[in-house]
PDB file of C-alpha atoms in Angstrom:
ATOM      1  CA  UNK A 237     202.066 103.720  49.973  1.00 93.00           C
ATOM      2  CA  UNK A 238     204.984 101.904  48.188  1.00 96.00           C
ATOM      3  CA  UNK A 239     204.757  98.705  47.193  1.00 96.00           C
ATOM      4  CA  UNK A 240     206.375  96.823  50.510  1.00 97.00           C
ATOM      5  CA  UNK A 241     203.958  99.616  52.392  1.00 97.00           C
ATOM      6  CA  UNK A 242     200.969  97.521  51.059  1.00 98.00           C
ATOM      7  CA  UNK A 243     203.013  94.048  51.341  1.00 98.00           C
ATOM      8  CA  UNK A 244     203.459  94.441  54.939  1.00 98.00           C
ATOM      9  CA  UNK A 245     200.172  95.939  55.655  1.00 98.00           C
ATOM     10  CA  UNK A 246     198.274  93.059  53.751  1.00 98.00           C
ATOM     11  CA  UNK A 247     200.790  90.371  55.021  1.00 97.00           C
ATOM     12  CA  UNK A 248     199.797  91.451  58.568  1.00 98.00           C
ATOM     13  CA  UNK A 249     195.922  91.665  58.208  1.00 98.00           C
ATOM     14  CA  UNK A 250     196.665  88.045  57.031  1.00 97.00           C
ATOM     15  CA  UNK A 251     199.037  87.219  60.157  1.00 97.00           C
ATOM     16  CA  UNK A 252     195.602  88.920  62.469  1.00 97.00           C
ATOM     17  CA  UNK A 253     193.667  86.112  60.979  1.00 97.00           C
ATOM     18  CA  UNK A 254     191.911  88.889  58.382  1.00 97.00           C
ATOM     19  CA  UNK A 255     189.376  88.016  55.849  1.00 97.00           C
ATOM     20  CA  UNK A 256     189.809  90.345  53.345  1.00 98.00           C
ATOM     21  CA  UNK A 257     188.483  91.143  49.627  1.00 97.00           C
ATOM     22  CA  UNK A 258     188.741  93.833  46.958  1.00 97.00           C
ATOM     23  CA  UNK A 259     186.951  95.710  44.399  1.00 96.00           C
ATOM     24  CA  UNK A 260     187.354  96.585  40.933  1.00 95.00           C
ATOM     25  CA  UNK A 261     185.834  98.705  38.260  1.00 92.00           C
ATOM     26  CA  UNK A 262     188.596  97.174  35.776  1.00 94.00           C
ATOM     27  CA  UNK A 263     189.296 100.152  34.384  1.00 90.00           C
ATOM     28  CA  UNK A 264     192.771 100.773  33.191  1.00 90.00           C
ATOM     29  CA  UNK A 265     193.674 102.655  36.616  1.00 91.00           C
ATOM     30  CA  UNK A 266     192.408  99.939  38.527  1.00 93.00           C
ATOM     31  CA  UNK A 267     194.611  97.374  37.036  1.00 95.00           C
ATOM     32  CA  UNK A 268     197.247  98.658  38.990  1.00 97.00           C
ATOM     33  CA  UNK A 269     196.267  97.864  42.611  1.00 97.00           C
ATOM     34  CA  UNK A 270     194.887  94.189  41.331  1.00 98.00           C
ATOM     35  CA  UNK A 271     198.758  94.065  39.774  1.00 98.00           C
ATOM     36  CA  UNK A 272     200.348  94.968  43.440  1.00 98.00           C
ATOM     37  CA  UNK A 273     197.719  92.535  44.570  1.00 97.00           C
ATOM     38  CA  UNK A 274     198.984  89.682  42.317  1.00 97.00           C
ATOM     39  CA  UNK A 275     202.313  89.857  43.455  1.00 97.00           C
ATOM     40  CA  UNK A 276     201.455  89.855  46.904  1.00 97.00           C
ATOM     41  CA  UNK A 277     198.530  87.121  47.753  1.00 96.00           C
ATOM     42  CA  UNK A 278     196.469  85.807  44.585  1.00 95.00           C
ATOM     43  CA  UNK A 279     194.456  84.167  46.811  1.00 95.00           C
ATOM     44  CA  UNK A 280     192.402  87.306  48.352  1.00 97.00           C
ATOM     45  CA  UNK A 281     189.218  88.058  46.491  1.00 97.00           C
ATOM     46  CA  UNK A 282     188.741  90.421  43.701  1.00 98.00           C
ATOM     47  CA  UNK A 283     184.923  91.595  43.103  1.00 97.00           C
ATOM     48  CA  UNK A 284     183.427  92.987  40.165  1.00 96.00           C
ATOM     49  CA  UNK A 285     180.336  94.607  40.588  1.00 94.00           C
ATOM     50  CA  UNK A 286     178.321  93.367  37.675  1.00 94.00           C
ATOM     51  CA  UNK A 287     175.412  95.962  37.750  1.00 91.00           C
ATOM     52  CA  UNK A 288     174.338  94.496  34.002  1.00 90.00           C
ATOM     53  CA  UNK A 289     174.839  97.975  32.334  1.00 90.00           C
ATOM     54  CA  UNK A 290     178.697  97.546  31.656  1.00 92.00           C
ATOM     55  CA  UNK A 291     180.144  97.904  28.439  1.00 93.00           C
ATOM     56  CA  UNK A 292     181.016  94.361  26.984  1.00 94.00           C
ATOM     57  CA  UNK A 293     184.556  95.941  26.460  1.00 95.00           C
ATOM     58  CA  UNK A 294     185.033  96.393  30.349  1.00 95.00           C
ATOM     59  CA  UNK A 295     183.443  92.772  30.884  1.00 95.00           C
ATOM     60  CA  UNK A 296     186.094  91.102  28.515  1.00 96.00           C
ATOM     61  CA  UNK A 297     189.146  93.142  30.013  1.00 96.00           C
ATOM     62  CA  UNK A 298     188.381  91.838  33.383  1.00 96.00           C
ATOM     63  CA  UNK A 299     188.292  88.061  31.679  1.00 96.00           C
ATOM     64  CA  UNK A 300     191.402  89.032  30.558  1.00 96.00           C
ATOM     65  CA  UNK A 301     192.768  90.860  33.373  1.00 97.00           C
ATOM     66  CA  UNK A 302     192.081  87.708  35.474  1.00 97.00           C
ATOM     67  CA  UNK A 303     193.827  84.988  33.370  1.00 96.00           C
ATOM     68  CA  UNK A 304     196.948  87.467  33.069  1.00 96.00           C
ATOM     69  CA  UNK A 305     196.828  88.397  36.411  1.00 97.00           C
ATOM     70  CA  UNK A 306     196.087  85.187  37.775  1.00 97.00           C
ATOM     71  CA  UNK A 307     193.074  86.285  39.868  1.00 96.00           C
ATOM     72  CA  UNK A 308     190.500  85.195  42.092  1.00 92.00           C
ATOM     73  CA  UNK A 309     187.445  87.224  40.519  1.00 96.00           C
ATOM     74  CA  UNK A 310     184.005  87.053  41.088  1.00 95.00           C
ATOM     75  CA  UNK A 311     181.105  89.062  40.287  1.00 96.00           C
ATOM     76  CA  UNK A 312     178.546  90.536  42.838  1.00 96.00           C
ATOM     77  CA  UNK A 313     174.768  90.956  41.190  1.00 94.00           C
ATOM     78  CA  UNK A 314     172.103  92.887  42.646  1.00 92.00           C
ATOM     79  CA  UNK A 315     169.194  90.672  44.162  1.00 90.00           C
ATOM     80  CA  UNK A 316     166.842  93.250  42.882  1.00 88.00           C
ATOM     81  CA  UNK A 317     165.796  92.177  39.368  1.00 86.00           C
ATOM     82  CA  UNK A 318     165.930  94.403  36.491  1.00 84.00           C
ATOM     83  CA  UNK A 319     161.898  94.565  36.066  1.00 81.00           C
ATOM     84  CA  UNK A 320     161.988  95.836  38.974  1.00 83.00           C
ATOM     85  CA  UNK A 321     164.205  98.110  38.986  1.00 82.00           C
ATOM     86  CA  UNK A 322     161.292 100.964  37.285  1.00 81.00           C
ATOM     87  CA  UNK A 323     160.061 104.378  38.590  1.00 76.00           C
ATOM     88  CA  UNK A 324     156.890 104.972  38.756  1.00 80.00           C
ATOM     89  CA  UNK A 325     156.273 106.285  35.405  1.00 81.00           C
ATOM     90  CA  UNK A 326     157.899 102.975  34.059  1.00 79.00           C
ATOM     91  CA  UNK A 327     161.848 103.704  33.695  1.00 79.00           C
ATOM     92  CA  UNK A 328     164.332 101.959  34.841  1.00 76.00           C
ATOM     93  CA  UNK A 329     165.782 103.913  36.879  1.00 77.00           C
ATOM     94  CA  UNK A 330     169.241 104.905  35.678  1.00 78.00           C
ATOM     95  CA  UNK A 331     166.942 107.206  33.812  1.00 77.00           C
ATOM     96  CA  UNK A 332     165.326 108.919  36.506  1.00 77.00           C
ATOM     97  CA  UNK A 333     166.892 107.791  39.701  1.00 82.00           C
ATOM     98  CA  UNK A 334     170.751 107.011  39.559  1.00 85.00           C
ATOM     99  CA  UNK A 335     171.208 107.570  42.755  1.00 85.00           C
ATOM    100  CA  UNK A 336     168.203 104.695  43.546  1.00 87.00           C
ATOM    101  CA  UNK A 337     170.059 102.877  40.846  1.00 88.00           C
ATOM    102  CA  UNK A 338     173.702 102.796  41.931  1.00 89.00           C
ATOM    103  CA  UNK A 339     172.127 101.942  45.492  1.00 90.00           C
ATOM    104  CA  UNK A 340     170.038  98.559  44.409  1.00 91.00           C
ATOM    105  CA  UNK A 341     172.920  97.673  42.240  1.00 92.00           C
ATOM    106  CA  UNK A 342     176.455  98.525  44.047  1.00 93.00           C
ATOM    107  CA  UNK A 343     175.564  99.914  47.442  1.00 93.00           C
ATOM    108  CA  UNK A 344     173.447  97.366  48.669  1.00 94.00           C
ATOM    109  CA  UNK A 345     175.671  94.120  47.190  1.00 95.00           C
ATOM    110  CA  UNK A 346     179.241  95.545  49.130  1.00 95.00           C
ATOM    111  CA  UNK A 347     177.064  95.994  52.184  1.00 95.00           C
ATOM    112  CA  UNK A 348     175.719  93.092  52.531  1.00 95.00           C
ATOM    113  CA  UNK A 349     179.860  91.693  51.231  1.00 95.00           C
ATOM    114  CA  UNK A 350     181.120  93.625  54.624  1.00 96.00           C
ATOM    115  CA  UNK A 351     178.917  91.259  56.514  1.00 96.00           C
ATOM    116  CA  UNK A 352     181.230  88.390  55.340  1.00 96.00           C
ATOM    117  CA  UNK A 353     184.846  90.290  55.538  1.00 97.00           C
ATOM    118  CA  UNK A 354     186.988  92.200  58.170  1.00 98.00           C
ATOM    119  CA  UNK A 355     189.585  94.417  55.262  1.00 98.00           C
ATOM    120  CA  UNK A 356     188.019  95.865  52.217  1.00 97.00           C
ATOM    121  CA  UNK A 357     190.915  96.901  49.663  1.00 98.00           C
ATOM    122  CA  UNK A 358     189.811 100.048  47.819  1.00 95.00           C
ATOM    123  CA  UNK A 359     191.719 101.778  45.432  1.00 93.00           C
ATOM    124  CA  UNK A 360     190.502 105.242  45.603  1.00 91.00           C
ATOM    125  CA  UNK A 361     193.293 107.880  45.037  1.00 92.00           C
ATOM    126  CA  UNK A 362     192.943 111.716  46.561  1.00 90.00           C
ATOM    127  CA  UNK A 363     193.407 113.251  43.441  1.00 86.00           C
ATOM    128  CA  UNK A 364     190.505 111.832  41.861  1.00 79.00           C
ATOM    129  CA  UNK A 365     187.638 114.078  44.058  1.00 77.00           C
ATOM    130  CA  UNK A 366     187.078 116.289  47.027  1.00 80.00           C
ATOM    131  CA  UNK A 367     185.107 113.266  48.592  1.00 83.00           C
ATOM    132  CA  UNK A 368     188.486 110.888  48.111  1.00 84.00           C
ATOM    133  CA  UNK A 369     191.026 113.622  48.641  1.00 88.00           C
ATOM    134  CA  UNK A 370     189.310 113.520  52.268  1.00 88.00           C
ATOM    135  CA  UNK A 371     189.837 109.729  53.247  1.00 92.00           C
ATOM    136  CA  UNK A 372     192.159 107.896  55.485  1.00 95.00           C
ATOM    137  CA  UNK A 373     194.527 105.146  54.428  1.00 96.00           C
ATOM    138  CA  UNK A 374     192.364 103.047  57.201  1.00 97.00           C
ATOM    139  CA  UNK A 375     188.992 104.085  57.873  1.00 95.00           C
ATOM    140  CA  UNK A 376     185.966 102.467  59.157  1.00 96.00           C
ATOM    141  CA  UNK A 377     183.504 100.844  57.113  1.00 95.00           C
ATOM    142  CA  UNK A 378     179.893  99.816  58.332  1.00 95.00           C
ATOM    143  CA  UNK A 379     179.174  96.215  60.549  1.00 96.00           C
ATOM    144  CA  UNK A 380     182.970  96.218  62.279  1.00 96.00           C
ATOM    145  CA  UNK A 381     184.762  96.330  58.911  1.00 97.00           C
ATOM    146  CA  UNK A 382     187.805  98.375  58.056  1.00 97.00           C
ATOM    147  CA  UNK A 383     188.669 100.315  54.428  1.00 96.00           C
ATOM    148  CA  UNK A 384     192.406  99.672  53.587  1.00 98.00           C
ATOM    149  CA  UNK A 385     192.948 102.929  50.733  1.00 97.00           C
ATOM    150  CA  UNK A 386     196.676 101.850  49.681  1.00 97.00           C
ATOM    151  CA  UNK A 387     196.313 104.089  46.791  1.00 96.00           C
ATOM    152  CA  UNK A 388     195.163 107.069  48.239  1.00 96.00           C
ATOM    153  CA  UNK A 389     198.370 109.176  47.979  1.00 95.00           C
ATOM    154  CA  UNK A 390     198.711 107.758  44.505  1.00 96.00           C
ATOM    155  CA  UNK A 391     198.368 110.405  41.430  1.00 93.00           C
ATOM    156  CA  UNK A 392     198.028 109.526  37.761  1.00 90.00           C
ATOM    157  CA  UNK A 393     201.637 110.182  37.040  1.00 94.00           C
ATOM    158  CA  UNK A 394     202.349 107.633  39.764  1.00 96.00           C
ATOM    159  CA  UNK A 395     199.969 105.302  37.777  1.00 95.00           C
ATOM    160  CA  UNK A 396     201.182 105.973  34.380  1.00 94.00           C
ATOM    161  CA  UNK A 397     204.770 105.034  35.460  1.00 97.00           C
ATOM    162  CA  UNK A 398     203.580 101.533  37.144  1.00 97.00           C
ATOM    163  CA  UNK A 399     201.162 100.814  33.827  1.00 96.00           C
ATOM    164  CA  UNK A 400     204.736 101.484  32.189  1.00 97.00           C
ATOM    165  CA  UNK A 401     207.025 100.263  34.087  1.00 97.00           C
ATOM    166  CA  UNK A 402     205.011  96.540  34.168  1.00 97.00           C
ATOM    167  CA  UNK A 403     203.733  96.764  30.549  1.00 97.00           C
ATOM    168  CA  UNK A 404     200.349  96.309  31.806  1.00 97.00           C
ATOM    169  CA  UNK A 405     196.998  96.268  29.351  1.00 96.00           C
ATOM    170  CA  UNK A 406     194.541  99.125  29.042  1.00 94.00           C
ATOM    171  CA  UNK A 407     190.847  99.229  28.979  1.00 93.00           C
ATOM    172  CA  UNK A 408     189.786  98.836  25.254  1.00 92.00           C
ATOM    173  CA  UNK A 409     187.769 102.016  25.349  1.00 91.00           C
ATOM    174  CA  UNK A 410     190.402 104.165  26.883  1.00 88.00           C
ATOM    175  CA  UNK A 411     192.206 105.307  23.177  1.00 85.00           C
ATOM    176  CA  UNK A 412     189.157 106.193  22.417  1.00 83.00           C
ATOM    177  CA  UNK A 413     188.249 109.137  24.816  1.00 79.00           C
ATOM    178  CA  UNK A 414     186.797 107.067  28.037  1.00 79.00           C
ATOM    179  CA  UNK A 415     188.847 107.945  30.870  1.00 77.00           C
ATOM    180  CA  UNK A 416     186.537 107.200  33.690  1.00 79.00           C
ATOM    181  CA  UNK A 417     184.379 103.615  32.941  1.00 86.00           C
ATOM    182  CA  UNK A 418     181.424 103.099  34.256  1.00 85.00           C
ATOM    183  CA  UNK A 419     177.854 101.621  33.518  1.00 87.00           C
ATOM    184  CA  UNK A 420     177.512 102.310  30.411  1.00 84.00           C
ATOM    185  CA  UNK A 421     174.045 104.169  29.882  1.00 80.00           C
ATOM    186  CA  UNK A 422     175.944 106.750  32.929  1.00 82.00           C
ATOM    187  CA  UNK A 423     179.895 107.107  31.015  1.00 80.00           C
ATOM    188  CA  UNK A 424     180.547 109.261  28.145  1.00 74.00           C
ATOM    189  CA  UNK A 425     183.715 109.981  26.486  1.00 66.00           C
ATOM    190  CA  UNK A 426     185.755 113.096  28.708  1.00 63.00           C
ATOM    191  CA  UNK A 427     185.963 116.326  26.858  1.00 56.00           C
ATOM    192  CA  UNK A 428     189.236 118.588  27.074  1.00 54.00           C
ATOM    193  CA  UNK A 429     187.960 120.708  29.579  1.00 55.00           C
ATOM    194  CA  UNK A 430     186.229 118.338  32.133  1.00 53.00           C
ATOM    195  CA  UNK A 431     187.531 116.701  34.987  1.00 51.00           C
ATOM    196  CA  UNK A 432     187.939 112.957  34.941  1.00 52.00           C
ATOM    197  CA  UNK A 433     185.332 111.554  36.822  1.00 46.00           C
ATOM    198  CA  UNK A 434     182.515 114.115  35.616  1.00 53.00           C
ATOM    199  CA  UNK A 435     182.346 111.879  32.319  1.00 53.00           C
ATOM    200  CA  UNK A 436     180.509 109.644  34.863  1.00 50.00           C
ATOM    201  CA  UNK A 437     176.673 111.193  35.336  1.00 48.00           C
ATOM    202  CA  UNK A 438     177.042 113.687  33.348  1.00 51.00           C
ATOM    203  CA  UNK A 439     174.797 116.730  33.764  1.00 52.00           C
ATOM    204  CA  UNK A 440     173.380 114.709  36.689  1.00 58.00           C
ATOM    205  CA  UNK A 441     175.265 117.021  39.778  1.00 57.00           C
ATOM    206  CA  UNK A 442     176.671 113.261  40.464  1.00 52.00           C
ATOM    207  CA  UNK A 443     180.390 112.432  41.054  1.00 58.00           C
ATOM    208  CA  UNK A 444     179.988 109.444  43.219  1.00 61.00           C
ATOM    209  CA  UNK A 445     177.537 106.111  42.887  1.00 62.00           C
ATOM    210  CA  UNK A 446     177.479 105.927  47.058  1.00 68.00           C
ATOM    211  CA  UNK A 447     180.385 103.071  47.823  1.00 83.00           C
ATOM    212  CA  UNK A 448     181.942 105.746  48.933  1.00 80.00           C
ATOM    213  CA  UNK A 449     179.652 107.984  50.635  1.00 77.00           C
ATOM    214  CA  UNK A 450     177.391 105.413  52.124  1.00 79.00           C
ATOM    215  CA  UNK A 451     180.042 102.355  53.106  1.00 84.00           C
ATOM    216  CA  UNK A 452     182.353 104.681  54.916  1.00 84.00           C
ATOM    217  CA  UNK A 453     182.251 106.245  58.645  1.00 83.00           C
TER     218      UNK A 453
END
C-alpha cells in the first residue's frame, strides 16, 4: 500500500469510531510503518512486547525511536512471572520450550490486547516467510478484531528506499550482522547463506513465535 493507501484506510477506521493499536519489534524494518504512522495519527498506540529477554540495544532504540518519532509507546509484560516460567527439569523455558515461551510471553499479552481494540496494525511483509507471503491486507483476528497488514506487499528494497529517503535510525546491532531482532537468548547474527528470519530460533525448526499463527483466522 502507498502511503495515502494507509492514510485513508487508517483515517476511515478512525471516521467508523475504530479503536486501534500497533505492534513493534523496533527493529530497523519496523521503524518504517511506526514512521508512516507518525505522520498520520500519533495518537494511536504503539506496543512493545517486553518479554524481558531483549537486548538492551533494542530497548534503548525504541526510547529513542519514541522521542524522535513522537510516539505513544507502551510496553505489554507477561502476567506469568519469570520463576515460573521453568520446565520441569528446572529451565526456563526458552531453553526447552520456545514455543511455551513465546506463548506466556507474546501470544497470550496481544490476546488478551484484542479484547480491548477493534484494528490491530501489523507490519508483516510477504517476502519475509511462506506463513506472511499467505496473508490478507485485512484479515480476521480472534474476539471480533480485524488485522490491518499495510506492509504486506512491501519488500526490503521498498524499505531500504523509505529508511533512505527519511534518513531514519537503525537498530544498533544491525552493522553488526543482526538482521532479524529478537529475544535475545533466541537471535543470532545471519550468516551469508541463511534466510533472514532463520537467525531467529535457530536450529529450533521455528520461524514464527505464534502472533502470527495463533492471533489470525
Amino acid at each position: 500500500m502507498t502511503f495515502e493507501g494507509i492514510k485513508d484506510q487508517l483515517e476511515k477506521y478512525s471516521s467508523e469510531g475504530k479503536k486501534m493499536f500497533t505492534t513493534s519489534s523496533f527493529q530497523s524494518h519496523s521503524i518504517v510503518l511506526l514512521h508512516i504512522i507518525s505522520r498520520i495519527n500519533k495518537d494511536i498506540q504503539v506496543v512493545f512486547i517486553n518479554t524481558g529477554y531483549h537486548f538492551p540495544e533494542t530497548v534503548e532504540f525504541k526510547d529513542k525511536v519514541a522521542k524522535e518519532f513522537g510516539l505513544n509507546v507502551i510496553d505489554l509484560r507477561s502476567n506469568t512471572p519469570k520463576f515460573m516460567q521453568r520446565g520441569p527439569d528446572g529451565r526456563l523455558l526458552f531453553t526447552s520450550d520456545p514455543d511455551h515461551c513465546c506463548y506466556l510471553n507474546k501470544t497470550q499479552p496481544v490476546d488478551a490486547l484484542l479484547m480491548q481494540n477493534d484494528i490491530w496494525i501489523n507490519g508483516v511483509r510477504a517476502d519475509q516467510s511462506a506463513v506472511r507471503k499467505a496473508m490478507k491486507i485485512e484479515q480476521p483476528a480472534p474476539h471480533g478484531t480485524v488485522r490491518f497488514h499495510p506492509m504486506l506487499d512491501w519488500n526490503a528494497k521498498m524499505i531500504y528506499q523509505y529508511q533512505k529517503e527519511y534518513n531514519l535510525p537503525k537498530h544498533p546491532l544491525e552493522n553488526s550482522g543482526y538482521l532479524s531482532i529478537g529475544c535475545e537468548p533466541c537471535t543470532r547474527k545471519v550468516d551469508p547463506e541463511m534466510m533472514e528470519r532463520e537467525a531467529r530460533w535457530y536450529g529450533m525448526n521455528k520461524t514464527e513465535c505464534g502472533l502470527h499463527t495463533d492471533l489470525v483466522k
